[in-house]
Each structure stands twice: as C-alpha cells, then as structure tokens.
Amino acid sequence: MAKSMKDSALRYHSEGKPGKIEVVPTKPHSTQRDLSLAYSPGVAEPCLEIEKDAETAYDYTAKGNLVAVISNGTAVLGLGDIGALAGKPVMEGKGLLFKIFAGIDVFDIEINEKDPQKFIEAVKAIAPTFGGINLEDIKAPECFEIETRLKEELDIPVMHDDQHGTAIISSAGLINALELTGKKIEDVRIVVNGAGASASSCTKLYMTLGAKKENIVMCDSKGVISVRRTDLNESKKFFATERAVDTLEEAIVGADVFLGLSVADVLTADMVRKMNDHPIVFALANPNPEISYENAKASREDLIYATGRSDYPNQVNNVLGFPYIFRGALDVRATTINEEMKLAAVRAIASLVKEPVPDVVNAAYGLSRISFGKDYIIPKPMDPRLLAVVSTAVAKAAIASGVARRNITDWEEYAVRLNERMGHDNKLIRRFTEMAKRNPKRVVFAEGSHENMLKAAVMARTEGICHPILLGNDERICKLADELQLDLDGIEIVNLRHDREEERRNRYAEILCRKRAREGATYDEARDKMFERNYFGMMMVETGDADAFITGVYTKYSNTIKVAEEVIGIRDGYRHFAAIHIMTGKKGVFFLADTLINRHPSAETLIDVVRLTHHAVSFFAYNPVMAMLSYSSFGADTKGSPVRVHDVIRHMHENYPDIVIDGEMQANFALDKKMRDAKYPFSKLNGKDVNTLIFPNLNSANIAQKLMQEMGGVEMIGPIQTGLNKPIHFTDIESSVRDIIHITTVAVIDAIVQEQLKK
C-alpha cells in the first residue's frame, strides 16, 4: 500500500521475517523419540545406508527435491555486475518461483568469486547436497565455460537458465509462429540482435530445430558479427557471417525472423516493413523491447510479435520452462539436462497452445476464447496444465535418452502426484490475482468504514485487482484512512445517505419495486431500503453502476442472503444458490460445499448444490471428482440425513451420468482412495482422487471448513457464492484483510465471467 514501488519493494522484503524463503521441517519433531530418530542416534542408520550406496541419498534425504540457485552476481537482471551479496534477493526470488510453480525446494548460494576455475571448484565441492543446480546471472563469456565444465564433471542436472530458459520458450513460440506463416525453419532468414549468453543459446537451439547457420546474422553493439571483424571472441566467431552486411538495418532487409535480446528501440517500424512477408518479431529486451508493441503492430498487419512483457500477447517468460524442466529431471533422477530434454520441453510448450484453454484462463485474457493464432503462440504463465505437460515430457525424454536413474511407468499417476505436490501453496489465488489484474472491475465494498475492509480495498487498488467503491460516511472513511496512513487516491467513496444520492436512491427504488411488484413490494418500502448499504450496493451491481459487491463484516450473512435473493435473484434453471470454500493444503486442493447458504437442505436443494459446485470446480480448471459425505456409507443407515443424501446420489446418477459423484460416504473413505476402492469397488469414484466434498447440511460443512482453517497448514479461499445472477460475495466478522482481498479477487473473476457470458 506504499505510494512508491521502491518503498513497496523494500517493505515486502523486510517486513515480518526478512527475505522470501525459509526451511520448514517435514517430519514429526515434537517428542524425544522424534528427535532421536531425526538426529542422534537414529540418524546413523540412513548415513550408513548412503555410505554403502550413494543412490539411497535420494531415499533418505531431501536431495531429490533440492535445487541450488547459484550466482556470482556478475550479470544480475539488467543491473549488471552488482556483486554476489547484492544479487541475493534475485536468487531468493528464483527459489520462490521454483517452489510455487513446481514444488521444488531451493537453497540460494551466492559465491563471491569471478574466476571461472575457482567458481567451478566451489560449485563442485557443494554439489553432493543437491539434486540439481540452476546457474543464474553469470556474465558471458564466463558462463559458457562454467556451465560446460559443470555439466561434464557432475552427475546431476545443471542448467544456466539465462542461456537456455529464453531459448526454450522462444523456440516453442517460433515453432508455432512458423506454422501459422506456413514457413519452414530450414528456409527462413533469421536476424539476432544481441550476442550474450541468451542470444547465443537461442540461436543454437534454433539451429538444433533446423535453422541453417548460413541463414543467420547476429549483431552486437558494434554491428553485424562478420568474418571481416577482428575483435570477436570464440563465442562470437561461431556466428560470424560471410554476408556483405555491416549494420542491423542492412541485415534486416528480407529477413523472416527478428530475435532481439539487446536494448530498447533499436528496431524501427521502417525496418520491420523491409522484412519478408509475414515477419516474426521477438523483441525480448526488458523492460522496454527493441520495438514497442504499438509501433510494431502499426508497421504491418501480417506481423507476429512477442515480447518479454506480461502486458502484451505472447510473453516469452522463462517461468514457462525452468520449474517444470527441473521437476521432470529431478523426478527421474536425471544425471544431466540434455538436448533431448530441452527439445521435449520446447515441443510440449508449443503443443499446449493447440489444446482447448481452460475457462479460468480464457476469462483472464481479453474476455474471449483464446485459441491458437497470431496473438497466442505461447501458453500463458498461469496455465495450470504446464506442470504436468512439460514435466512429463522432460521426464520421458530423460528416460528415452538414457540419462534417467529412475523409471516411471504410470504417467497418469505421475500427473496426479504432480498436482498433489502443488496443493500446499497458494498457486490458485496467485493465478486468480494475475487474472483479475488483467481486467480489474468496479467492486463495491459495503462497509467502507470498517478497518479491515478499508485496508483490503486500498490494497486491492494498489495491486491493480479492482477499482474500489467504498460505501459509507466519506468524512469518517477519510479520517480512518489518515489514522491508518492509507492512500485513498483513485478510490470512489459513496455516501448512500447523502442528499446528493437522492436521485440514485429513487431510481434504484423504482427498479426494485417493478422487479418485485407481484411479490408485494411497494415503492415506499423500496425507497426506505435504499438507505441500507446491502440494498443500495447490490442495486449498484444490478443496474450496472458497479460490477461486483463485497459485504458481511458488519451484517449477519443470513440477512444478506435474503437481500441477495430479493435484489439479484437466482440463476435460471436453479431454485437455490450456494457457497463453496477452496482449501489448499499438503493433500491437494479441495472444494467444500455448501459452507454458508442453505441451513437445512432438502434433497432438491442438495441437487442444486451439487450442480452448482460441479460448474464452479470446472470453471477453476479442475475436473470435479465429487463425494457426498455423511456419517454412514452406502446405505448402512436407513434413517435421517444419510437417506436424503442417498436419494440425491440416485437422482444424479440417473439424470447426470457424466458427473463423477458418489456417496453417501464417510469422510475417511472419500479421502482414502485405497481404502475406499478395497471396501466399495462398485463406487463410481473407483480409482479416482476426490477433490470436491458435498456436505449433508450447513452445520457439518461450516464446522469442517472452520476446523480445517484453524488446524493450520491450509490456504483458504471463500466463501465463493455460486448461483446468483450477479457477482455478490460474502465475508464475515472474523474476516482478515487477506480474506477480504481473496474474496475481492474471486468477485472480479466472477464479474469477468459474467461479462464474457453476455457476449
């Protein structure tokens, strides 16, 4: 919430526990016996096993899921040679990305050594600790020697991401761009501007894909790298051209592909116009590309364009590759990351854009169906399918090329385990946040003078999640903001009781009265209701004056539910609406319903809950596998709520056979696939991992949700309403700022989808 990026960044890194990563125990450690097993004397047993067979280190230690991010700080993120210690925040950040995208643990290692030989010896000395090594931010040409030597002399995967990350992602984009233009890679003329580690690796990988060296021209800051120059190091000599061109402007004439890994604004629109038909321009300089998106698109209509930026189509982002490449390599205990594995990653990433995109990703980008084309040649970083698709491809390539020390035979089971591994982090809400920031909506916060809601609104505005509208007394809100040192710039405040809102109150009352006229509503009653924040705020959404509404920190949810039914109404095809909570923990992602709305649901109500929950889970890019819970299983009790659940299951199986659901069953059978399959092999859930739990009533659902939350170890998102005609979402009096921000993010996603459905 700080006013400047500098202040925000410094506070982010320093507040609470300094830095971005920590070490967390993975085994019990509360008793003396636990400690005797963890350390002396019990620890001697795995030590002796490893002494006899080094491979067992993967069984008894964290080695198999541990990567070292190692740098000497000589080429840090465009900051240059700032030193090993100054580069540490970047290395911690890389560790964070490994963890949140692929579940890989990281120790960041900053080595204060610029001599390549000494650096190599230092890395070799600590290598036994790790299952893989990610070299980072090491300047060229030293990085070439360092990576080559370490790959030759170590028996674990080593990759300099600055070289190969961009190469892999841009290669995937190039494959798809060439397919769209109908060109073959062996025929195209390529101009590369930049001659550093990344440019060199990209060009070599393009050649591996089929590009011909004689069709490639590389430029550095002095012009074309030519056989006529005498100032070239060995790396640049490899790319020296015999063509009679000396400048980028000369080289670009008739080119099919431009790859920029250099500086901003070196490529002009006129140069792009001189390229061949259907040119491909990858302008990857950051933060400002070699030619801006606007200038590039204005230069010609047949252009395919990509940058390294997230605010334009086709972002070449290394995070599409390195977490999943190392994930696949670690899981088969690969001895290296070879060309076959890199090419497998390229093809897997390229192939993903040909598949139907999940609704949750579609909703985030342009409010239209994303499909393979000029503006979608590279997957979106938030695409949840990347983990399984790329990691599996890399693991298979490692096995096929003979560098794997561990075999995988059940690839479906492997994909399931990958998704389970990622269940313990907040990847889901992070993905939602990125989606919301791409298309922020107008969100009304009912209780603008409540401290937590005010803080959440300001933070949501600062993060770009939404355009907040605060309901409440403007003087009181401004005074509270001053006390809390919050910046209200860009935030609208609406005092619904003020005389200046009389016209809007009257207009809303007329609309509500007409809508409810046959249900006994009168204009006077409706006008009186417009002095209440929930009625007024929901009418803002109903009339299009806002896109979503957040309420609940002052009001009992039961009262709010009644207002929502009256003002907003329930979706066609249903007679009820419901709420779900999303819980992410070590066992994965689980959807719980109904956790807020229906106190004593009938069978009819539960059928609506099941259908609505199935739709919601599918929207969030998960395949719903649903268990209806009870205190007994499959007809064991013939009285009370189990009978009602039993009837619901029968109805679902008869009328919605494509929905994967079964019950009634006890929670332990729902969550323990092996035990369930053994005792109830007839179940429709046989062989499947349940991710959605439908409770028999609000009492049990709410208790379970609160219990899971308080026991710790889970990230909670909710309640998320499903079934109303407009995005109305609820909090409660215990909601923290973080909880409200999560609900706000979901409300924005809801509004995006509502808008999309109208098109």
XYZ file of C-alpha atoms in Angstrom, residues 67 91 165-166 209 219 573 604 640 689:
10
model
C 17.996 -27.363 -6.300
C 18.309 -15.681 -6.153
C 15.295 -20.623 -20.470
C 14.664 -17.961 -23.083
C 15.474 -27.320 -34.642
C 24.575 -8.366 -34.326
C -32.504 -23.418 -14.024
C -33.922 -30.782 -4.090
C -32.142 -39.423 8.785
C -8.895 -38.964 -6.115
